[in-house]
XYZ file of N, CA, C and O in Angstrom:
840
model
N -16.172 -36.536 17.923
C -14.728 -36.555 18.124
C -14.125 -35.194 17.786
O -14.741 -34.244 17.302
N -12.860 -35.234 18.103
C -12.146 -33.897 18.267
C -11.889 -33.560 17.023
O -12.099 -34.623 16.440
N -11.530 -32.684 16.107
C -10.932 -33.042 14.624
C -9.727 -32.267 14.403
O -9.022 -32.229 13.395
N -9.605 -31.676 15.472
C -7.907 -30.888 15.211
C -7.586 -29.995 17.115
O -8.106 -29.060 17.725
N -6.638 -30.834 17.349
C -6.093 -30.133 18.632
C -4.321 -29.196 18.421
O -3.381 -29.160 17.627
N -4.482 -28.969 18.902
C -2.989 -27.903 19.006
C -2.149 -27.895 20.470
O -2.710 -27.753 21.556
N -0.854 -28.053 20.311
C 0.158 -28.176 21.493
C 1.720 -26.749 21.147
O 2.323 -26.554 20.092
N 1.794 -26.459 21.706
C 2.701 -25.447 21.597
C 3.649 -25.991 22.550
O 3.418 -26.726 23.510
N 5.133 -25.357 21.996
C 6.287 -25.119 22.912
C 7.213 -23.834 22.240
O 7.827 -24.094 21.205
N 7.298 -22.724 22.702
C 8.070 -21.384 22.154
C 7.881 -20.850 23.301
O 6.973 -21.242 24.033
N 8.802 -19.761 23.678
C 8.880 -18.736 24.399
C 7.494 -17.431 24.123
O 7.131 -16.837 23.107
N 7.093 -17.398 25.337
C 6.070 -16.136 25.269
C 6.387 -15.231 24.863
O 5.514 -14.365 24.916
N 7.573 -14.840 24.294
C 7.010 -13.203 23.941
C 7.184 -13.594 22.601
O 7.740 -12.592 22.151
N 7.052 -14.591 21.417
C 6.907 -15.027 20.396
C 5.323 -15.011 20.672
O 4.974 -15.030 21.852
N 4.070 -14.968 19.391
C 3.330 -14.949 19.117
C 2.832 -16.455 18.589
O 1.902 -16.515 17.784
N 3.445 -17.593 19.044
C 3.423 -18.895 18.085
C 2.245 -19.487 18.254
O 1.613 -19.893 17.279
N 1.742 -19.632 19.652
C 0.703 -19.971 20.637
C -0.794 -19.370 19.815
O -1.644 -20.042 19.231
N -0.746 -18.076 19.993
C -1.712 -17.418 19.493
C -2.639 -17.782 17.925
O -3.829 -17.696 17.623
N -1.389 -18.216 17.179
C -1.312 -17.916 15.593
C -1.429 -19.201 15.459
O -2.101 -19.342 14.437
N -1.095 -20.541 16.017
C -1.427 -21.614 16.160
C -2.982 -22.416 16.039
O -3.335 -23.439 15.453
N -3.732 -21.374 16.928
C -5.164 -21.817 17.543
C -5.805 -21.249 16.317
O -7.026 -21.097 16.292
N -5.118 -20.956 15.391
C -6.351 -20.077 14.196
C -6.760 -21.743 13.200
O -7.746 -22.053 12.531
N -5.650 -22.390 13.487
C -5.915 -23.765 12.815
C -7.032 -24.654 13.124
O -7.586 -25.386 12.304
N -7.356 -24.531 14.480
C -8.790 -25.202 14.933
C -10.081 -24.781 13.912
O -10.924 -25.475 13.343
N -9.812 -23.173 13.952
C -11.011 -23.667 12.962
C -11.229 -24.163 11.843
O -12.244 -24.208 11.148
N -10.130 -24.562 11.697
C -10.181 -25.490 9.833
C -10.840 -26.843 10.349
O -10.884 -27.785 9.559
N -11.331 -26.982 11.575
C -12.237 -28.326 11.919
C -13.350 -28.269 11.551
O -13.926 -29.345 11.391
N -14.170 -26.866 11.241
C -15.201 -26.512 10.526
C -15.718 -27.297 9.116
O -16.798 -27.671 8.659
N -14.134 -27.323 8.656
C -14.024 -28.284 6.989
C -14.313 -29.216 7.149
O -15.294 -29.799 6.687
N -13.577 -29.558 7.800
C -13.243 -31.033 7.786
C -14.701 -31.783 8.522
O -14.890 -32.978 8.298
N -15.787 -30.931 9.480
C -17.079 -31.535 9.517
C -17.771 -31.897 8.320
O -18.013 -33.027 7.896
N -18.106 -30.592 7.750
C -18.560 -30.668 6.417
C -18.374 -31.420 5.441
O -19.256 -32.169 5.022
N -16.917 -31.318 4.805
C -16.599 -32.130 3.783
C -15.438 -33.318 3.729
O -15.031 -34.024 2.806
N -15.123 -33.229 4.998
C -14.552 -34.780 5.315
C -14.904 -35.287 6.589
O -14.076 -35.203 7.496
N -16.580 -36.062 6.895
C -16.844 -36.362 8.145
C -16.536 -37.612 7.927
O -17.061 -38.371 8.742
N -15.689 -38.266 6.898
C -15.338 -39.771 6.960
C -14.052 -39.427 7.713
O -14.080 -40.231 8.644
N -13.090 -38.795 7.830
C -11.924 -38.954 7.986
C -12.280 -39.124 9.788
O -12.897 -38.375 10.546
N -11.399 -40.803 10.090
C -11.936 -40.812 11.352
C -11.067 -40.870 12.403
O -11.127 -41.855 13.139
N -10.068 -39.787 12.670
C -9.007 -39.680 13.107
C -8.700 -37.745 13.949
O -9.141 -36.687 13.502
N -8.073 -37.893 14.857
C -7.900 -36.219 14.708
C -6.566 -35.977 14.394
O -5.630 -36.776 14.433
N -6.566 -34.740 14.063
C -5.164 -34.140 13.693
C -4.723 -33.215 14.702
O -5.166 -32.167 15.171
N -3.303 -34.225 14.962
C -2.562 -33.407 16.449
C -1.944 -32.355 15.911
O -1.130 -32.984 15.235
N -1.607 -30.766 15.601
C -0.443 -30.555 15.346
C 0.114 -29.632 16.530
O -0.510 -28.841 17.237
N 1.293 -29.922 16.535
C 2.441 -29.494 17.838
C 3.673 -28.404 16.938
O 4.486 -28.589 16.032
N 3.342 -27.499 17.592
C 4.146 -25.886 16.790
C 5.703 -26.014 18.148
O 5.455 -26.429 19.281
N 6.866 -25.679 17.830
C 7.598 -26.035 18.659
C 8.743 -24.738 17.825
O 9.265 -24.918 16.725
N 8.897 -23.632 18.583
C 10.073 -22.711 18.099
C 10.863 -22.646 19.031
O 10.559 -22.052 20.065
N 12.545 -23.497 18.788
C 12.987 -23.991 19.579
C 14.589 -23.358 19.656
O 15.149 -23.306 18.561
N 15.379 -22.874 20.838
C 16.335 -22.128 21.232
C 17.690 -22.809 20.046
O 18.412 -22.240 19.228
N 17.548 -24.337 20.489
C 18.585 -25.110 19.148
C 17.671 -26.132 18.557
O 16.845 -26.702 19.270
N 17.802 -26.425 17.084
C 17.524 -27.669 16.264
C 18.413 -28.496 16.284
O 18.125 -29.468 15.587
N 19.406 -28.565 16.781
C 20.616 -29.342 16.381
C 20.138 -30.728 17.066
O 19.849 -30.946 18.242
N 20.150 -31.508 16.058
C 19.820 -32.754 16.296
C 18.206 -33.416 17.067
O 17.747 -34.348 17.727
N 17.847 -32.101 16.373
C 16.072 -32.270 16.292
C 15.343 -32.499 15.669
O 14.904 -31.356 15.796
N 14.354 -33.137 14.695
C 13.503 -33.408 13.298
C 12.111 -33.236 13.826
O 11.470 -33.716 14.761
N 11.861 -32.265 12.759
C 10.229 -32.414 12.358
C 9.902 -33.447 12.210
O 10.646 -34.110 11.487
N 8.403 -34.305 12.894
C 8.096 -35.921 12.936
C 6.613 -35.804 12.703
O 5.885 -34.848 12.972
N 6.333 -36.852 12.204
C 4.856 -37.272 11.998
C 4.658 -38.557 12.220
O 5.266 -39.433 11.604
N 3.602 -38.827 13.314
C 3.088 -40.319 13.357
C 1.630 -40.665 14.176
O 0.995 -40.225 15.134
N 1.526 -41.754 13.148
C 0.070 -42.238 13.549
C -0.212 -43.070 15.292
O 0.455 -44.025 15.691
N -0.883 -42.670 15.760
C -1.665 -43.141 16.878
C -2.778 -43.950 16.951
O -3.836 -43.331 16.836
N -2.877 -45.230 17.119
C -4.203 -45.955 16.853
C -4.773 -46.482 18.063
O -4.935 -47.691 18.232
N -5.101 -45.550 18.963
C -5.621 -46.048 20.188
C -7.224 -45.994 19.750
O -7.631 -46.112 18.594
N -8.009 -45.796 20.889
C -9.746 -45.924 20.740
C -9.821 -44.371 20.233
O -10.892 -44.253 19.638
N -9.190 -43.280 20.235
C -9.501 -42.155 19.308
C -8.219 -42.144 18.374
O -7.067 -42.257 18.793
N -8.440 -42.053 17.584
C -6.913 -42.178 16.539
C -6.872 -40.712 16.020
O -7.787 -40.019 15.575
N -5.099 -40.340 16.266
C -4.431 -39.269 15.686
C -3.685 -39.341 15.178
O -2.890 -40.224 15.498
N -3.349 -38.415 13.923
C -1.844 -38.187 13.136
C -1.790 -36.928 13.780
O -2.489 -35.916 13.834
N -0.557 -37.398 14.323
C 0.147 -35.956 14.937
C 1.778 -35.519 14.239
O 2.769 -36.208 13.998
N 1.504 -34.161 14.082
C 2.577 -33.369 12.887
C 3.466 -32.620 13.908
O 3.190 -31.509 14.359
N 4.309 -33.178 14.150
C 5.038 -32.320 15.070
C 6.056 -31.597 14.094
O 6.825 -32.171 13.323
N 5.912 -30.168 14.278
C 6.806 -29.736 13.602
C 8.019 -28.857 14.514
O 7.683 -28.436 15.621
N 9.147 -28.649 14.113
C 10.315 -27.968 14.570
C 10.981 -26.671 13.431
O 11.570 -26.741 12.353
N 10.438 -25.264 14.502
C 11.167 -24.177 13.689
C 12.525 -23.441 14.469
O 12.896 -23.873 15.560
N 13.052 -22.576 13.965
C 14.300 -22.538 14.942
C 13.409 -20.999 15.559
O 12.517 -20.371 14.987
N 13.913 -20.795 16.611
C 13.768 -19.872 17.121
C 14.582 -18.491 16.053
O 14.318 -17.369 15.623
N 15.385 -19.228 16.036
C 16.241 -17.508 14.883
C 15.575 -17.069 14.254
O 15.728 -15.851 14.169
N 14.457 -17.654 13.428
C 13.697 -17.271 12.625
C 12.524 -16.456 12.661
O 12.003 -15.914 11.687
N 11.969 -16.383 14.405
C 11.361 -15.427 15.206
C 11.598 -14.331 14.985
O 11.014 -13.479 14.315
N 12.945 -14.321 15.854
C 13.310 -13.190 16.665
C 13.458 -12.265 16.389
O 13.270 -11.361 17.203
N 13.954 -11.949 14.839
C 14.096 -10.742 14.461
C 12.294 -10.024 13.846
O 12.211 -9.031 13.122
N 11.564 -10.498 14.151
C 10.115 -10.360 13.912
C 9.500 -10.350 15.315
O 8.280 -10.511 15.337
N 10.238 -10.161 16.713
C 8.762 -10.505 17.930
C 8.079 -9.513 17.960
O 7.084 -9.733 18.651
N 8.095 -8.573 17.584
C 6.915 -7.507 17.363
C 6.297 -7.607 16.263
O 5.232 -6.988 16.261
N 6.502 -8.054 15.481
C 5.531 -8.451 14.000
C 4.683 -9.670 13.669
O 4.863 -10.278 12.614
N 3.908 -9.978 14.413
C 2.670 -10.884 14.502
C 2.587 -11.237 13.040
O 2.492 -12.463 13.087
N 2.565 -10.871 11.690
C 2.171 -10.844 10.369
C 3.251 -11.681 9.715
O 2.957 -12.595 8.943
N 4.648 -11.333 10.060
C 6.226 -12.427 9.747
C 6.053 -13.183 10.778
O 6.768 -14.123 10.429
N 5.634 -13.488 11.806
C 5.493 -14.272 12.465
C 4.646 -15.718 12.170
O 4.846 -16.895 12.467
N 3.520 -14.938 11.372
C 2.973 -15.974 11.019
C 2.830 -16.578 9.551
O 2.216 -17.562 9.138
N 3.624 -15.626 8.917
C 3.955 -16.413 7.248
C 5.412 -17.503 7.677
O 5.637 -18.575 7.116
N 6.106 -17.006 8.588
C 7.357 -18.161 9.282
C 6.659 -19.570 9.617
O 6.959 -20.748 9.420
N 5.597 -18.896 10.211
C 4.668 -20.024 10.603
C 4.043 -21.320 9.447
O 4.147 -22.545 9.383
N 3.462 -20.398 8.751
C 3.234 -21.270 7.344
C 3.723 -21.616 6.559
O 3.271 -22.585 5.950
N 5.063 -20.915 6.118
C 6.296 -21.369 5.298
C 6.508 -22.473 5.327
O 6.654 -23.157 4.314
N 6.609 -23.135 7.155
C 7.049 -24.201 7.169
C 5.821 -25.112 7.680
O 5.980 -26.260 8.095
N 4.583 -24.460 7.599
C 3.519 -25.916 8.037
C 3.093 -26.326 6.727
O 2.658 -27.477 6.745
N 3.066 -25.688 5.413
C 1.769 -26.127 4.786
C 2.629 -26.996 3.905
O 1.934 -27.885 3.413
N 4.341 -27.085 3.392
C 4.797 -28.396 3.034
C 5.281 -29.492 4.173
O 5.928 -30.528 4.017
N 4.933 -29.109 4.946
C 5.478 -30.282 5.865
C 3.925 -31.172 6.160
O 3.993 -32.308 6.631
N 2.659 -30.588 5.863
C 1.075 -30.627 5.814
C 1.031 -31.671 4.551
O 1.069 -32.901 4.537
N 0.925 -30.591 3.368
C 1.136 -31.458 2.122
C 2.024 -32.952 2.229
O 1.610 -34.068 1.916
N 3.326 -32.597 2.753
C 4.286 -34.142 2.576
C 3.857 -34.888 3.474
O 3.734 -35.972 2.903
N 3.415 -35.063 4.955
C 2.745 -35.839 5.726
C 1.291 -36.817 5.140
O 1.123 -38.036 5.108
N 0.420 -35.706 4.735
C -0.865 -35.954 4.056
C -0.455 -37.459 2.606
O -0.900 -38.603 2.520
N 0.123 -37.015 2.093
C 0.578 -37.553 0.785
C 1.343 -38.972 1.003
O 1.402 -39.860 0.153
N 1.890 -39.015 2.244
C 3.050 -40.279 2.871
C 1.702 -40.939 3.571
O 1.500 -42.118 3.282
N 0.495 -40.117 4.714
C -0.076 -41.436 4.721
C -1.547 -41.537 4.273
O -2.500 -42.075 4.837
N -1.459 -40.776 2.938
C -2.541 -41.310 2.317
C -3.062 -42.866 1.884
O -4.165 -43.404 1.790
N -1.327 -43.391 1.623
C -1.293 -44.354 1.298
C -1.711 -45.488 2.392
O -2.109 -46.620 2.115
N -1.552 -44.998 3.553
C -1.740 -45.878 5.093
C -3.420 -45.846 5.755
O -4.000 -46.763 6.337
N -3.828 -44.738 5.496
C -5.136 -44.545 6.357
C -6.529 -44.533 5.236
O -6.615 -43.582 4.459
N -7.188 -45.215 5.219
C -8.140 -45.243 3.887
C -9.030 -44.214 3.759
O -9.447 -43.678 2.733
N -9.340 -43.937 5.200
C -10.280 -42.755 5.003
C -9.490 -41.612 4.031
O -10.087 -40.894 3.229
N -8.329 -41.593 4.216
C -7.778 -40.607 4.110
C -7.661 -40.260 2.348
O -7.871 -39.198 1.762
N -7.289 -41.458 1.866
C -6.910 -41.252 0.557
C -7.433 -40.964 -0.183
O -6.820 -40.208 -0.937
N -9.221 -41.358 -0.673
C -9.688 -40.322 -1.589
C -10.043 -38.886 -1.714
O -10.578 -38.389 -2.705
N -9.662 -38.183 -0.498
C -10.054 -37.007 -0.240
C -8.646 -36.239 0.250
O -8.658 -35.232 0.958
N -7.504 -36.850 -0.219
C -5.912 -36.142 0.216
C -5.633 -34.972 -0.490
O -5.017 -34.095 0.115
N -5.908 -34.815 -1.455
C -5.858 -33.767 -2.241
C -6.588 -32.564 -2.643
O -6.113 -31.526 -3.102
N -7.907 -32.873 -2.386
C -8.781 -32.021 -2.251
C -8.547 -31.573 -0.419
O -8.018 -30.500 -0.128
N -8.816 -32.132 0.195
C -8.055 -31.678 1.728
C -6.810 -30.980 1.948
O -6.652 -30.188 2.877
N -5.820 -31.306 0.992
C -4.498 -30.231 1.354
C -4.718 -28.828 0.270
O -4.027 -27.812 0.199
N -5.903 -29.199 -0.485
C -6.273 -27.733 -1.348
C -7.224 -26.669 -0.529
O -7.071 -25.449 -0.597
N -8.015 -27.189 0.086
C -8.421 -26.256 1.475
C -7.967 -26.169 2.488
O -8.478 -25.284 3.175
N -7.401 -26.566 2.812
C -5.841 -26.198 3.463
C -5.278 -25.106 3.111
O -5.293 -24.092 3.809
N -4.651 -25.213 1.844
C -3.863 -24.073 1.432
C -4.676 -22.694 0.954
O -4.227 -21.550 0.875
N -6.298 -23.282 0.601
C -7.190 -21.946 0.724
C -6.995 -21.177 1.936
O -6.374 -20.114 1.965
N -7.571 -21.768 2.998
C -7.741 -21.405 4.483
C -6.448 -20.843 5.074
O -6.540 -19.927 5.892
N -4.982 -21.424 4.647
C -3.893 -20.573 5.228
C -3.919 -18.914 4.664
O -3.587 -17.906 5.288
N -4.500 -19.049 3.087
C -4.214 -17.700 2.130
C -5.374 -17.017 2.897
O -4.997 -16.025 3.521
N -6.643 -17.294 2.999
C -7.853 -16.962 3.736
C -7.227 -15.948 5.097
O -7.576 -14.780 5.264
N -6.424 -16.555 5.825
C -5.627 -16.525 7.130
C -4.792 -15.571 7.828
O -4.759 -15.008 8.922
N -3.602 -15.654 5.885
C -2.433 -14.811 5.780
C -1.130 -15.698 6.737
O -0.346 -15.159 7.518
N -1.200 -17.189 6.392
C -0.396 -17.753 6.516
C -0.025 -17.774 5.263
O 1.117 -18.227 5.344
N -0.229 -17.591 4.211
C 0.770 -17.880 2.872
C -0.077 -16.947 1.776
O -1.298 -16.820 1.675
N 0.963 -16.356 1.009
C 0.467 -15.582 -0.291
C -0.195 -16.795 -1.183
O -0.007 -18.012 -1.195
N -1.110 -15.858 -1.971
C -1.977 -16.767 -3.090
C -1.238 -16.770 -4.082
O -0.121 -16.262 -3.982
N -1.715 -17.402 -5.423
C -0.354 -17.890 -6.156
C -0.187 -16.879 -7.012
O 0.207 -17.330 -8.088
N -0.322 -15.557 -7.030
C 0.294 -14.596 -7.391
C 1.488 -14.013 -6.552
O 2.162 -13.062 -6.948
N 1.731 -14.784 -5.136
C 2.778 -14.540 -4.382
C 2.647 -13.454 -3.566
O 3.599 -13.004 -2.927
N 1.117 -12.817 -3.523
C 0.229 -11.597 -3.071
C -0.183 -11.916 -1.401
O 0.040 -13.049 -0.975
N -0.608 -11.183 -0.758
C -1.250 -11.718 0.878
C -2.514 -10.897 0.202
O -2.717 -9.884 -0.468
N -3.352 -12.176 0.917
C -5.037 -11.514 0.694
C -5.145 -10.723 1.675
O -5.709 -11.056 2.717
N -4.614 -9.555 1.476
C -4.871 -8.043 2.645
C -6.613 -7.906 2.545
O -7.230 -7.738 3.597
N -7.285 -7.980 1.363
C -8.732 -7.486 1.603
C -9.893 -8.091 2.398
O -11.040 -7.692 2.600
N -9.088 -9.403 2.860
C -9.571 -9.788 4.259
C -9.969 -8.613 5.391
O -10.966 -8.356 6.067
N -8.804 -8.119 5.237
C -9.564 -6.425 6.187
C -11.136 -6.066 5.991
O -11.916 -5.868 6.923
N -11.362 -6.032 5.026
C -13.094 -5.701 4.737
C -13.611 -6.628 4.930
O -14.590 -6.827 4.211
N -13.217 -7.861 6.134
C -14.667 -8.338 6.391
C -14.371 -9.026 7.776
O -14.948 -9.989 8.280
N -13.423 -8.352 8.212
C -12.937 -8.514 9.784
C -13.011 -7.652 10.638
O -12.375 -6.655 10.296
N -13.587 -7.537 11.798
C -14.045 -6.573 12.922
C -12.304 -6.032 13.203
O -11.234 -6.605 12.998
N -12.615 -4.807 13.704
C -11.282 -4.678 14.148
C -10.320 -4.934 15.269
O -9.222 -4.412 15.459
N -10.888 -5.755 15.907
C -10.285 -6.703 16.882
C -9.999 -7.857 15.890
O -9.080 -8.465 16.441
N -10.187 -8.278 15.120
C -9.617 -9.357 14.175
C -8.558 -8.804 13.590
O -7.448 -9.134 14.005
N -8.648 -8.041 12.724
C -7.737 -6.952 12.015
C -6.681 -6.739 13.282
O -5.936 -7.658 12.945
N -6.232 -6.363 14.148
C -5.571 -5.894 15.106
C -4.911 -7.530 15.515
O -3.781 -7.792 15.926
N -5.669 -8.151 15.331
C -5.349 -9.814 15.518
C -4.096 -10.581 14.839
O -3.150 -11.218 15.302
N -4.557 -10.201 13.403
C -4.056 -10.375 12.426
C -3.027 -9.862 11.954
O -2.156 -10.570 11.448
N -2.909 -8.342 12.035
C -2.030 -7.973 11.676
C -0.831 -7.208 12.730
O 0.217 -6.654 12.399
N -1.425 -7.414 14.126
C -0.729 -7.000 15.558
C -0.382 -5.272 15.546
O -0.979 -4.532 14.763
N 0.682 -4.742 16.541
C 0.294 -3.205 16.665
C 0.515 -2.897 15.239
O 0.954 -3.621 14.346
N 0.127 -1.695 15.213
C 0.573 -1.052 13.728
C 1.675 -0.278 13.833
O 1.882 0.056 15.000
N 2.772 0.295 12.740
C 3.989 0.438 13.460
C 3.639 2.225 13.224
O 4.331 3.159 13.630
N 2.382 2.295 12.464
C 1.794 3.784 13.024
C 0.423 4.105 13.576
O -0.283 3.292 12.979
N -0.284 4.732 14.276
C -1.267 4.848 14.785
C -1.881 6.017 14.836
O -2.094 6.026 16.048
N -2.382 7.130 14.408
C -2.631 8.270 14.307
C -4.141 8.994 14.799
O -4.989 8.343 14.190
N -4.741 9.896 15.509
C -5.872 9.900 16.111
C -6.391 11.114 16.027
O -6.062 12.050 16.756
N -7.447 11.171 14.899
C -7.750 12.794 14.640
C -9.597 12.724 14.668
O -10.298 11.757 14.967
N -10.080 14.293 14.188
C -11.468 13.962 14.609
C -11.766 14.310 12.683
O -10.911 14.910 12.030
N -13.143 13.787 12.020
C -13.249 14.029 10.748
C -14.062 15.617 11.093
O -14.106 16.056 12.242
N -14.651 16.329 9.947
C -15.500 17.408 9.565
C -16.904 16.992 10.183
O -17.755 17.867 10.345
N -17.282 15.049 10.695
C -18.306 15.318 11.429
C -18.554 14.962 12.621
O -19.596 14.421 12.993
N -17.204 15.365 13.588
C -17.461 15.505 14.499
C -17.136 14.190 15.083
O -17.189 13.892 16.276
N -16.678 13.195 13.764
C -16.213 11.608 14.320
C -14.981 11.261 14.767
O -14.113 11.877 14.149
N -14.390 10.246 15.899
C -13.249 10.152 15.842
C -12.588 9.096 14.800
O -13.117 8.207 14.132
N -11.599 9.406 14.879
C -10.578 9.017 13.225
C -9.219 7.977 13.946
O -8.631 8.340 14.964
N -8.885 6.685 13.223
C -7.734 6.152 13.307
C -7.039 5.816 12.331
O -7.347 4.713 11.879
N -5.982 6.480 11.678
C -5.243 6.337 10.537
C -4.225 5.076 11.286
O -3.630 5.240 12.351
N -4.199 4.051 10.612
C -3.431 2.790 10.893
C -1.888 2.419 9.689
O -2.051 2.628 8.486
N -0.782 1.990 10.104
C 0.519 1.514 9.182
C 0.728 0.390 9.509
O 1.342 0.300 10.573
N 0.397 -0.790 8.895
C 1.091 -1.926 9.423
C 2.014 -2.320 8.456
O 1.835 -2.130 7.253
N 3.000 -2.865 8.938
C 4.298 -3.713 8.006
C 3.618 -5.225 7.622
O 3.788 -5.992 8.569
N 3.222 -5.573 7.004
C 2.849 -7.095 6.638
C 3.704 -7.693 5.933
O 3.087 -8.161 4.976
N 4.962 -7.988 5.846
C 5.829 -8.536 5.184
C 6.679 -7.679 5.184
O 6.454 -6.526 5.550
N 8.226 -8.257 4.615
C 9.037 -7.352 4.457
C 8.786 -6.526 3.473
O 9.641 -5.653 3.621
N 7.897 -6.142 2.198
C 8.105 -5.163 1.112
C 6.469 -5.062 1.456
O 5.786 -4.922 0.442
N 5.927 -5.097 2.379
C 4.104 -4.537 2.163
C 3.888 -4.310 3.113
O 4.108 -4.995 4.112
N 3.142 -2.744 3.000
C 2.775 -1.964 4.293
C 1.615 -2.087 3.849
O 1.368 -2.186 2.647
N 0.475 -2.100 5.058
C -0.909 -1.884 4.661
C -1.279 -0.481 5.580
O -0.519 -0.240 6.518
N -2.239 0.294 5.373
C -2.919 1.821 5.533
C -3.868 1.693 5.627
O -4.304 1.369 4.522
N -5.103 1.765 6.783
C -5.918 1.518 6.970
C -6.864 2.626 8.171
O -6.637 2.883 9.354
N -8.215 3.191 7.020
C -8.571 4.401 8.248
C -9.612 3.637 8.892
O -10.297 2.874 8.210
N -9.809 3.763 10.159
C -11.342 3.311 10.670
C -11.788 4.632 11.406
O -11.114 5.477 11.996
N -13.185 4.531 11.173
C -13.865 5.771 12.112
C -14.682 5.065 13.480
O -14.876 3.853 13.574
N -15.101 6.043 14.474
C -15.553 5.574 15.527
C -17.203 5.400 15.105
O -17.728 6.477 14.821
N -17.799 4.604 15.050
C -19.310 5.051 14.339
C -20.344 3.761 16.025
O -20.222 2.579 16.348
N -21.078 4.748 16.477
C -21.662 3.992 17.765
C -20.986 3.269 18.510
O -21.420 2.163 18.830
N -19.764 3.725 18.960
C -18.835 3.091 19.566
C -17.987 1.623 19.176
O -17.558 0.748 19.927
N -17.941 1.746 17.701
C -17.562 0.358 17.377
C -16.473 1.351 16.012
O -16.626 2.418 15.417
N -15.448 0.305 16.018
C -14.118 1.023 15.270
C -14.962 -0.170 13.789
O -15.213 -1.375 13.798
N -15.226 1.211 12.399
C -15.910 0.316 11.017
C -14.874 0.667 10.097
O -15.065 1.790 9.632
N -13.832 0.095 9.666
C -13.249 0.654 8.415
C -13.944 1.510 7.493
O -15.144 1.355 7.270
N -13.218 2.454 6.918
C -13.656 3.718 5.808
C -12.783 2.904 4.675
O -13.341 2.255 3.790
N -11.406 3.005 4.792
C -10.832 2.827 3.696
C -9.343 2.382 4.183
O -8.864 2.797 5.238
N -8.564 1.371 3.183
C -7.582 0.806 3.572
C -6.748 0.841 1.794
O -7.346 1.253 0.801
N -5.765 0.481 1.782
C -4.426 0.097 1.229
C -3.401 0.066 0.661
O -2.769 1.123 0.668
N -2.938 -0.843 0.106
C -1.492 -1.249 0.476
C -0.475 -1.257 -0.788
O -0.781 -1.545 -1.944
N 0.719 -0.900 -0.340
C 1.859 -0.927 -1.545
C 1.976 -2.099 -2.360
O 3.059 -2.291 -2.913
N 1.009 -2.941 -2.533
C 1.570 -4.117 -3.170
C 0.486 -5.165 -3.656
O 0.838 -6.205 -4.213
């Protein structure tokens, strides 16, 4: 069975779609250490022009594959002043999934049996995997930036979208050089050099104000 599908509704030049599908792989977990839970998890990302007289909803489905589906509702305002920043884009994103995650989980723990001895330990890898992610600071209120050291740089570029500097020089051996600036939040820039080494971009050295 499926263990986590994803539905979008936002305007394309929002990043919601993209940043959405990173949640599938938390189905990885949930093989491993919850193959009782016998249900999939719908969630539906929706950044929407008005809320007015719209609610975030959650409800169970008990057909021959059974889903709890989390529909959640963000306003579009909360985008917009970020559509070039993939990184606020997606802490907006988590701000509002991982208590609306937690309060769903917790309301039908009480309803679904599989569910309940393992509700809490399940919304705690959860909230690993968002910090893992850079959907939410760890509880120092920090973003795990050193994720960079162990992400190709097409992940890195993924993650943290253009950089708002880009710089292109050659080193003393003859290598090419990319000095990187990304904004990751409003008060944290991250700095990040990669060199060209056999045609593949390897980080040298990275970071950040914070």
């Amino acid at each position: 069975m499926e263990r986590i599908s994803i539905q979008i509704d936002s305007p394309g030049y929002i990043r919601v779609s993209e940043i959405a599908k990173e949640l599938l792989a938390f189905s990885s977990t949930i093989e491993a250490k919850y193959n009782q839970i016998d249900f999939e998890f719908a969630f539906c990302f929706r950044a929407l022009y008005t809320v007015k007289g719209i609610n975030s909803k959650v409800r169970f489905y008990k057909e021959q594959n059974s889903w709890l589906g989390m529909d959640l509702i963000i306003s579009l305002d909360e985008f917009n002043p970020y559509k070039n920043n993939v990184s606020m884009q997606r802490l907006i994103m988590g701000r509002h999934f991982f208590p609306f995650f937690v309060e769903n989980i917790k309301k039908y723990k009480r309803k679904l049996p599989t569910l309940k001895p393992v509700a809490e330990d399940l919304i705690e890898d959860m909230r690993l995997f968002l910090i893992e992610n850079l959907w939410l600071p760890d509880g120092d209120g920090k973003l795990k930036l050193s994720v960079i050291e162990t992400v190709s740089y097409q992940r890195a570029m993924e993650l943290f979208g253009n950089p708002t500097q880009k710089v292109f020089s050659e080193n003393d051996k003859g290598q090419k050089v990319q000095d990187l600036i990304w904004t990751v939040a409003e008060d944290t820039k991250l700095s990040a050099k990669y060199i060209l080494i056999e045609k593949k971009w390897i980080l040298h050295s990275y970071s950040s104000n914070k």
